[in-house]
mmCIF file of C-alpha atoms in Angstrom:
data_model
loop_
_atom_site.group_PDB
_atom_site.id
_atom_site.type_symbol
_atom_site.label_atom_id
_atom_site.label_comp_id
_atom_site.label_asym_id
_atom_site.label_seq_id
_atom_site.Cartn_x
_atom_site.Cartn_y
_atom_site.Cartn_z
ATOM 1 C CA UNK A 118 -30.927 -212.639 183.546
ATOM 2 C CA UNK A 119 -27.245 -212.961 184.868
ATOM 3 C CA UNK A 120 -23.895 -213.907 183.726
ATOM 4 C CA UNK A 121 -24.411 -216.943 185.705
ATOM 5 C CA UNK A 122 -27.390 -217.874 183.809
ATOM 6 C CA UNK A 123 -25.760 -217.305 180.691
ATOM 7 C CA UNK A 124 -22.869 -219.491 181.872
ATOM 8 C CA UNK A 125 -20.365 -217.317 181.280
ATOM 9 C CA UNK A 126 -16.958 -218.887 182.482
ATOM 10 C CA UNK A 127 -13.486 -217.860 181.764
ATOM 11 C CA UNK A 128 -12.311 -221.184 181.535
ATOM 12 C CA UNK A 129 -14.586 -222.084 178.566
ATOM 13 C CA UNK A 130 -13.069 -218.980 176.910
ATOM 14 C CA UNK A 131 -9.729 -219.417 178.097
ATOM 15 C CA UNK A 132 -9.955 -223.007 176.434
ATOM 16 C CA UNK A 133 -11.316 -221.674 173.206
ATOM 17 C CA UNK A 134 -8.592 -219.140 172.384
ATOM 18 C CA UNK A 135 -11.078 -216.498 172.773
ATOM 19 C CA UNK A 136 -8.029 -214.365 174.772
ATOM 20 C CA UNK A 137 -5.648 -214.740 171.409
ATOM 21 C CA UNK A 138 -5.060 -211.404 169.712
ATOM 22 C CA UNK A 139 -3.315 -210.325 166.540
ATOM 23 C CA UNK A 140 0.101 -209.212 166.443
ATOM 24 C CA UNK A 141 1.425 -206.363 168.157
ATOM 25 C CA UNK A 142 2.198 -204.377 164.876
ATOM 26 C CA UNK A 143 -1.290 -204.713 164.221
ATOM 27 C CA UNK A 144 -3.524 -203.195 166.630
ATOM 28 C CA UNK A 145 -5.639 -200.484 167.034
ATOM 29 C CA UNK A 146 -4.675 -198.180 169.912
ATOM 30 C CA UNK A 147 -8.376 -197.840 170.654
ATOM 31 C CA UNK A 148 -8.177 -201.290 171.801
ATOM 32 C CA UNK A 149 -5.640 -200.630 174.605
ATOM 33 C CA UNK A 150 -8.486 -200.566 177.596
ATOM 34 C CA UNK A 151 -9.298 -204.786 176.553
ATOM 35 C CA UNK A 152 -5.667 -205.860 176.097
ATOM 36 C CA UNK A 153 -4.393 -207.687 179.451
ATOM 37 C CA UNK A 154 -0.764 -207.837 178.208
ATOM 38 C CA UNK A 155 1.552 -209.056 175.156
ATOM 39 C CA UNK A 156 2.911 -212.544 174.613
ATOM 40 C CA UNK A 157 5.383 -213.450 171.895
ATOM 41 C CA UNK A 158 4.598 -211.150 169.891
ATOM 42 C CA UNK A 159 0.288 -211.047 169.905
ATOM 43 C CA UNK A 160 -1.742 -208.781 172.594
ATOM 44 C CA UNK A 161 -3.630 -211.184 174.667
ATOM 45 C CA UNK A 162 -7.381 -209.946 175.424
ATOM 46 C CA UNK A 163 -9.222 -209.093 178.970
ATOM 47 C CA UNK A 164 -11.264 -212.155 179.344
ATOM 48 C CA UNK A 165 -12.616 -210.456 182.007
ATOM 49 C CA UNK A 166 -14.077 -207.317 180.334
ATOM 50 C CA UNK A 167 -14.535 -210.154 178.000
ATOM 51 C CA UNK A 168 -17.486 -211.829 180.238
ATOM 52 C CA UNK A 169 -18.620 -208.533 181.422
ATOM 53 C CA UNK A 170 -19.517 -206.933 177.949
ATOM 54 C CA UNK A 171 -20.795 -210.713 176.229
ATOM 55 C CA UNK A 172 -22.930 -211.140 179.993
ATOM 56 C CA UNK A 173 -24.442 -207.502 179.007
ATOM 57 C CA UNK A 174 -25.425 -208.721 174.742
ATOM 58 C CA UNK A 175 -26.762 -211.114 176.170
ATOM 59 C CA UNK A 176 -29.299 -209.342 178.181
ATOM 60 C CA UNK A 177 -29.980 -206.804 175.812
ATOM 61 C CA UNK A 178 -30.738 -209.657 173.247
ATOM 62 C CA UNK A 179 -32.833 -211.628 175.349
ATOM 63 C CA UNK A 180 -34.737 -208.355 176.448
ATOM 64 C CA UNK A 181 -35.254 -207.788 172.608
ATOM 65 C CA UNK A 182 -36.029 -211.063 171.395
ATOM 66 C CA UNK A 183 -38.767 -211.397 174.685
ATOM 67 C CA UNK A 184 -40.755 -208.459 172.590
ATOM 68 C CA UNK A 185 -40.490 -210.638 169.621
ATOM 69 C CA UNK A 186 -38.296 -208.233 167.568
ATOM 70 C CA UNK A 187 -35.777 -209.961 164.840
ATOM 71 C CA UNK A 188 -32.204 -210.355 164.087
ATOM 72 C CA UNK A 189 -29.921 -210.709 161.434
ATOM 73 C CA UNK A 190 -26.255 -212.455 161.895
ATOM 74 C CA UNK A 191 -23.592 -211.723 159.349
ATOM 75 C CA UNK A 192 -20.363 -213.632 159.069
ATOM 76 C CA UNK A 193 -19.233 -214.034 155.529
ATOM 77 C CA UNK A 194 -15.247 -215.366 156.407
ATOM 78 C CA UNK A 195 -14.589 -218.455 154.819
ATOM 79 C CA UNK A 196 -10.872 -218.426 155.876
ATOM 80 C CA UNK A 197 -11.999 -218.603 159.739
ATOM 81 C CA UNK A 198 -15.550 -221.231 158.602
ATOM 82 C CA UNK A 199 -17.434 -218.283 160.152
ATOM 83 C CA UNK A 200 -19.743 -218.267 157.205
ATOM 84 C CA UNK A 201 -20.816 -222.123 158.085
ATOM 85 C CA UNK A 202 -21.085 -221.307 162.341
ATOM 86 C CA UNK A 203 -23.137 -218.014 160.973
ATOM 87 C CA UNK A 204 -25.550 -220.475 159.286
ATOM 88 C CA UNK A 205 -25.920 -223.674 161.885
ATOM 89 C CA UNK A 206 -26.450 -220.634 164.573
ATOM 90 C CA UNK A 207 -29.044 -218.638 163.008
ATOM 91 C CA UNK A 208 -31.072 -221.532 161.716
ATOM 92 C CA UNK A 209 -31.265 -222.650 165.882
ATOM 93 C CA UNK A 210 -32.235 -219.332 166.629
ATOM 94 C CA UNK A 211 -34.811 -218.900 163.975
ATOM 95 C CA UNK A 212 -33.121 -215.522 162.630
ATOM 96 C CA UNK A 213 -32.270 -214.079 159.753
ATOM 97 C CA UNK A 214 -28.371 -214.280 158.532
ATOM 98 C CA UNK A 215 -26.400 -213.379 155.594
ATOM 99 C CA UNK A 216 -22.920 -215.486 155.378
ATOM 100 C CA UNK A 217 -22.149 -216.018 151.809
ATOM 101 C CA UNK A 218 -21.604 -212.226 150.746
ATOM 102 C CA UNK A 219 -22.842 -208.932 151.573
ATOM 103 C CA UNK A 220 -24.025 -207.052 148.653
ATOM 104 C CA UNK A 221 -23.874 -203.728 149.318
ATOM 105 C CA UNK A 222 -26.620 -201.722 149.930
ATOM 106 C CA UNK A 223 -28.606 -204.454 151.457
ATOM 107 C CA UNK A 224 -29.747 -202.572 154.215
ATOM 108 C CA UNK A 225 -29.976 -199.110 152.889
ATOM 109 C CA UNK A 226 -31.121 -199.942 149.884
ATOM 110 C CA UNK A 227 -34.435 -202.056 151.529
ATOM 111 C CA UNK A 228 -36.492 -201.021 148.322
ATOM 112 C CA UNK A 229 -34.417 -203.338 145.898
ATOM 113 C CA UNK A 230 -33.198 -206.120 148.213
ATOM 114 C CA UNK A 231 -37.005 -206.691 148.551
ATOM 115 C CA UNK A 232 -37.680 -206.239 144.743
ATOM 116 C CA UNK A 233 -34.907 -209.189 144.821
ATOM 117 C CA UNK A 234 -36.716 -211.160 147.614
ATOM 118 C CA UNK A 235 -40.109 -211.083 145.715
ATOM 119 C CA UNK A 236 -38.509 -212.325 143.069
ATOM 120 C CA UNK A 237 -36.331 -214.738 144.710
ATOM 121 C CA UNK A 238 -39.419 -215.901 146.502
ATOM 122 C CA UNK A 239 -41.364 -215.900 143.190
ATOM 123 C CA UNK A 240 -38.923 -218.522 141.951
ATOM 124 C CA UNK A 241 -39.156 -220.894 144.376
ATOM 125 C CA UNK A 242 -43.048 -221.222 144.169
ATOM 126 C CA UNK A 243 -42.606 -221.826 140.612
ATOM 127 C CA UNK A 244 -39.681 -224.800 141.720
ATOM 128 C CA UNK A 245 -41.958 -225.895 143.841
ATOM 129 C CA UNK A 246 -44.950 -226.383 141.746
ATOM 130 C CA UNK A 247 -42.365 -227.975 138.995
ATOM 131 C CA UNK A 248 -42.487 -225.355 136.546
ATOM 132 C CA UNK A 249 -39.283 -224.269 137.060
ATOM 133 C CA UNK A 250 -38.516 -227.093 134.223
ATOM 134 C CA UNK A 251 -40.360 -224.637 131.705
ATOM 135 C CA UNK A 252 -38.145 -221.421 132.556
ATOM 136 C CA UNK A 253 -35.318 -220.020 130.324
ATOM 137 C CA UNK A 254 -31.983 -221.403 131.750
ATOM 138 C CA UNK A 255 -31.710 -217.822 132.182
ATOM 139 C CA UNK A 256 -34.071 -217.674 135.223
ATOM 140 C CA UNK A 257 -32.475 -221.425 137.053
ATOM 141 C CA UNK A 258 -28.702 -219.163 137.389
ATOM 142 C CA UNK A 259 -30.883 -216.217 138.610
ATOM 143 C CA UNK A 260 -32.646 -218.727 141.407
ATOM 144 C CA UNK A 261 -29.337 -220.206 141.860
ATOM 145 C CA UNK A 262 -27.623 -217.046 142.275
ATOM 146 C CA UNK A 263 -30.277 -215.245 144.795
ATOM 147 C CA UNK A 264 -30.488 -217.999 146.970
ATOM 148 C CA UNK A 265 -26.427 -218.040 147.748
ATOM 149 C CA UNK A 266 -26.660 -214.749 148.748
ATOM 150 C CA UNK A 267 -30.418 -213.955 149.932
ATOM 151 C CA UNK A 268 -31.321 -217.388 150.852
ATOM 152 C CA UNK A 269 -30.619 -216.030 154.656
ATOM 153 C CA UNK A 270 -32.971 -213.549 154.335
ATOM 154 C CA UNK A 271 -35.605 -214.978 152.564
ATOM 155 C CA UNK A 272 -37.952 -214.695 154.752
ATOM 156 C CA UNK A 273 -37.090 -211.043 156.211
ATOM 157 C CA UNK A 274 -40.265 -208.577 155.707
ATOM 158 C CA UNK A 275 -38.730 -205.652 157.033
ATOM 159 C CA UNK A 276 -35.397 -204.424 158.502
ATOM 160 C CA UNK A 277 -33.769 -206.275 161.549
ATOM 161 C CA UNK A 278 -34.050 -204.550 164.819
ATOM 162 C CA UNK A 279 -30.613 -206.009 165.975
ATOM 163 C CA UNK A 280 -27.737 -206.922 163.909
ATOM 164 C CA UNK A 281 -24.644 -209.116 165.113
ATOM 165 C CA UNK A 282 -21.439 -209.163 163.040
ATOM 166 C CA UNK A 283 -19.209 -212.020 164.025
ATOM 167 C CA UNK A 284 -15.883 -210.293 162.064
ATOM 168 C CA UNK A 285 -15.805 -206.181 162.441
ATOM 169 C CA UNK A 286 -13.126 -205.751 159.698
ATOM 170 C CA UNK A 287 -14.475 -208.017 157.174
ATOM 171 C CA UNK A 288 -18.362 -206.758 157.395
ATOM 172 C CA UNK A 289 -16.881 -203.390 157.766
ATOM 173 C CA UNK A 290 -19.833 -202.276 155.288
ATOM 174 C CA UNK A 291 -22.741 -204.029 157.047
ATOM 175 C CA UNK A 292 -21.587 -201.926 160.045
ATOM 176 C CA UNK A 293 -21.566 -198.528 158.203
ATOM 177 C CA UNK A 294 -25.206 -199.672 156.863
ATOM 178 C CA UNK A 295 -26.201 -200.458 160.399
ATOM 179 C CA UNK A 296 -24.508 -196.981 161.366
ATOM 180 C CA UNK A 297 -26.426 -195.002 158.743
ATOM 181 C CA UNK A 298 -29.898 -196.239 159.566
ATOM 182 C CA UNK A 299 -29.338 -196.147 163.472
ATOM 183 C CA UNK A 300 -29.374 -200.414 163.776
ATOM 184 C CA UNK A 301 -28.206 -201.226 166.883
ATOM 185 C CA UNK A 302 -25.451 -203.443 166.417
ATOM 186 C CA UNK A 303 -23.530 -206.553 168.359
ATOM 187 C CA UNK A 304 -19.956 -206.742 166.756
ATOM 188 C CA UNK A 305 -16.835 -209.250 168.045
ATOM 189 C CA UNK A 306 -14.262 -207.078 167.789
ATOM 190 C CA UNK A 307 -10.469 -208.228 167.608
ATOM 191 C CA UNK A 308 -7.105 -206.691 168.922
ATOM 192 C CA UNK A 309 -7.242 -204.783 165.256
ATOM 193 C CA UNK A 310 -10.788 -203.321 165.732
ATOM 194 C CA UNK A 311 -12.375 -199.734 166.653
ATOM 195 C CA UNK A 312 -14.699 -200.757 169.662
ATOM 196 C CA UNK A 313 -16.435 -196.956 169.430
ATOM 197 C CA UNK A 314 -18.524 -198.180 166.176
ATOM 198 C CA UNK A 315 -20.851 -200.965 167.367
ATOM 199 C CA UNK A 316 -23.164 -200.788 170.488
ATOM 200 C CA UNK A 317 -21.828 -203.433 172.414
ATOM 201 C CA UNK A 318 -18.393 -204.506 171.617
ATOM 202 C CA UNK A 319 -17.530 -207.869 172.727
ATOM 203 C CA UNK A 320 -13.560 -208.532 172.987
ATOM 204 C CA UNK A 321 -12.468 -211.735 171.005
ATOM 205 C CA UNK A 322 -10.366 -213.571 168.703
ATOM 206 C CA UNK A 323 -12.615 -213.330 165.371
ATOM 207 C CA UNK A 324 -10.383 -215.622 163.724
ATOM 208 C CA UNK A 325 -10.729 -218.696 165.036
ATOM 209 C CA UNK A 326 -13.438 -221.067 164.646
ATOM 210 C CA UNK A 327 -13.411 -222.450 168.544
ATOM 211 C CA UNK A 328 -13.604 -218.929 169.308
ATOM 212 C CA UNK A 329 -16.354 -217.243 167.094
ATOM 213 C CA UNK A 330 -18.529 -220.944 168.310
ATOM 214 C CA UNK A 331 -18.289 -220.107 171.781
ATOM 215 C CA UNK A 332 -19.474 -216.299 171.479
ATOM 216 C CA UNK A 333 -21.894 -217.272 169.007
ATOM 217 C CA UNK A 334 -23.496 -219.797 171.459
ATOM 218 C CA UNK A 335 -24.035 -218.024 173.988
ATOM 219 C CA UNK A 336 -25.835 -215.151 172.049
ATOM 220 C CA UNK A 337 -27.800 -217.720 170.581
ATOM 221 C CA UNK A 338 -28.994 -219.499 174.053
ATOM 222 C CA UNK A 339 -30.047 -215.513 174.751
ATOM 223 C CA UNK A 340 -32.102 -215.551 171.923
ATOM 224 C CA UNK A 341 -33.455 -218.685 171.977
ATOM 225 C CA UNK A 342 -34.455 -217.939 175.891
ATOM 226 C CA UNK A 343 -35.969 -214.459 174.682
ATOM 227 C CA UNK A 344 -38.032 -215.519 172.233
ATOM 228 C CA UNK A 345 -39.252 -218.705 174.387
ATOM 229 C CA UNK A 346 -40.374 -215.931 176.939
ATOM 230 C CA UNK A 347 -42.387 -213.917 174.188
ATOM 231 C CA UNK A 348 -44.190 -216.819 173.477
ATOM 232 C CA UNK A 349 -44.986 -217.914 177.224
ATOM 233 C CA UNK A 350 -46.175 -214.214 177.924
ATOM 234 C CA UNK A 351 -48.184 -213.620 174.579
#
């Protein structure tokens, strides 16, 4: 697969604000090698490198998801309406996702976030079959409250093989998770980022909803096209 198939353009990204930075007094110095220049006041991103390192996740995804392994999207931001693009995007990909909050230790911790999926899971059957009715009020706010933030994962078994964080500095402890058990990771990373933590970094304003859709989409098609493959060749 090629950037061309991907349709990678610069004028899609160009369009999108994908190029925008944050301001000048807020960078990170390891950023310097993406920056293309400053512009009143905010460092305006390499949409060239830009292409070249979202062209290359999107290879590496689709050569993951054509052995039928599974990913998990986090995006939590209300402020930018990641947590919503997070959701609609997973769902078409048929992955897992967490946009609502991460609880730490989600990852690291496997052993009780699937004591709380069994549980979770548990629930619903008894919804389901309409005996929720019978429960202690008690048990409804549990349900309520583990499918906000598990309802994503509900149906994860074991831990993802890829993880893709649309904001850097606001999952900042999904990465470390993804760090300490050696998960490779996909992370947007802004003018304000470290670019050494994730795998592949892709350059891009993570603040803007235009933006994050456009990344997102593309990484999506790749995974959508992977998985198609795994089921033509299986």
């Amino acid at each position: 697969m090629t950037k061309g198939y991907w349709n990678i353009t610069l004028e899609e990204m160009l369009e999108a604000g994908v190029h925008l930075g944050h301001d000048t007094r807020k960078w990170n110095p390891r950023m310097a090698p993406y920056i293309y220049a400053k512009r009143k006041g905010i460092h305006i991103t390499n949409l060239t490198r830009t292409a070249r390192f979202l062209s290359e996740a999107c290879d590496f995804i689709f050569d993951t998801a054509s052995r039928g392994k599974q990913f998990l999207i986090v995006g939590t931001n209300k402020k930018n309406k990641a947590a919503e693009s997070v959701a609609r995007a997973a769902i078409r990909a048929r992955c897992h996702y967490v946009n609502k909050k991460w609880l730490g230790g989600m990852l690291t911790n496997w052993y009780i976030t699937e004591t709380r999926l069994h549980k979770f899971r548990d629930l619903r059957r008894k919804q389901k079959t309409r005996r929720l009715k019978r429960l202690p009020t008690r048990l409804k706010r549990e349900l309520s409250r583990l499918k906000r933030y598990l309802g994503g994962i509900q149906y994860m078994t074991k831990l993802p093989d890829i993880v893709i964080i649309v904001d850097q500095q606001e999952e900042y402890k999904a990465l470390q998770e993804c760090i300490t058990l050696g998960i490779p990771t996909i992370c947007l990373i802004d003018t304000n980022c470290d670019p050494d933590l994730a795998d592949i970094s892709i350059p891009a304003n993570d603040d803007t909803i235009v933006s994050i859709r456009v990344i997102l989409n593309k990484l999506v098609f790749a995974i959508c096209e992977g998985y198609s493959s795994c089921i033509r060749n299986s």
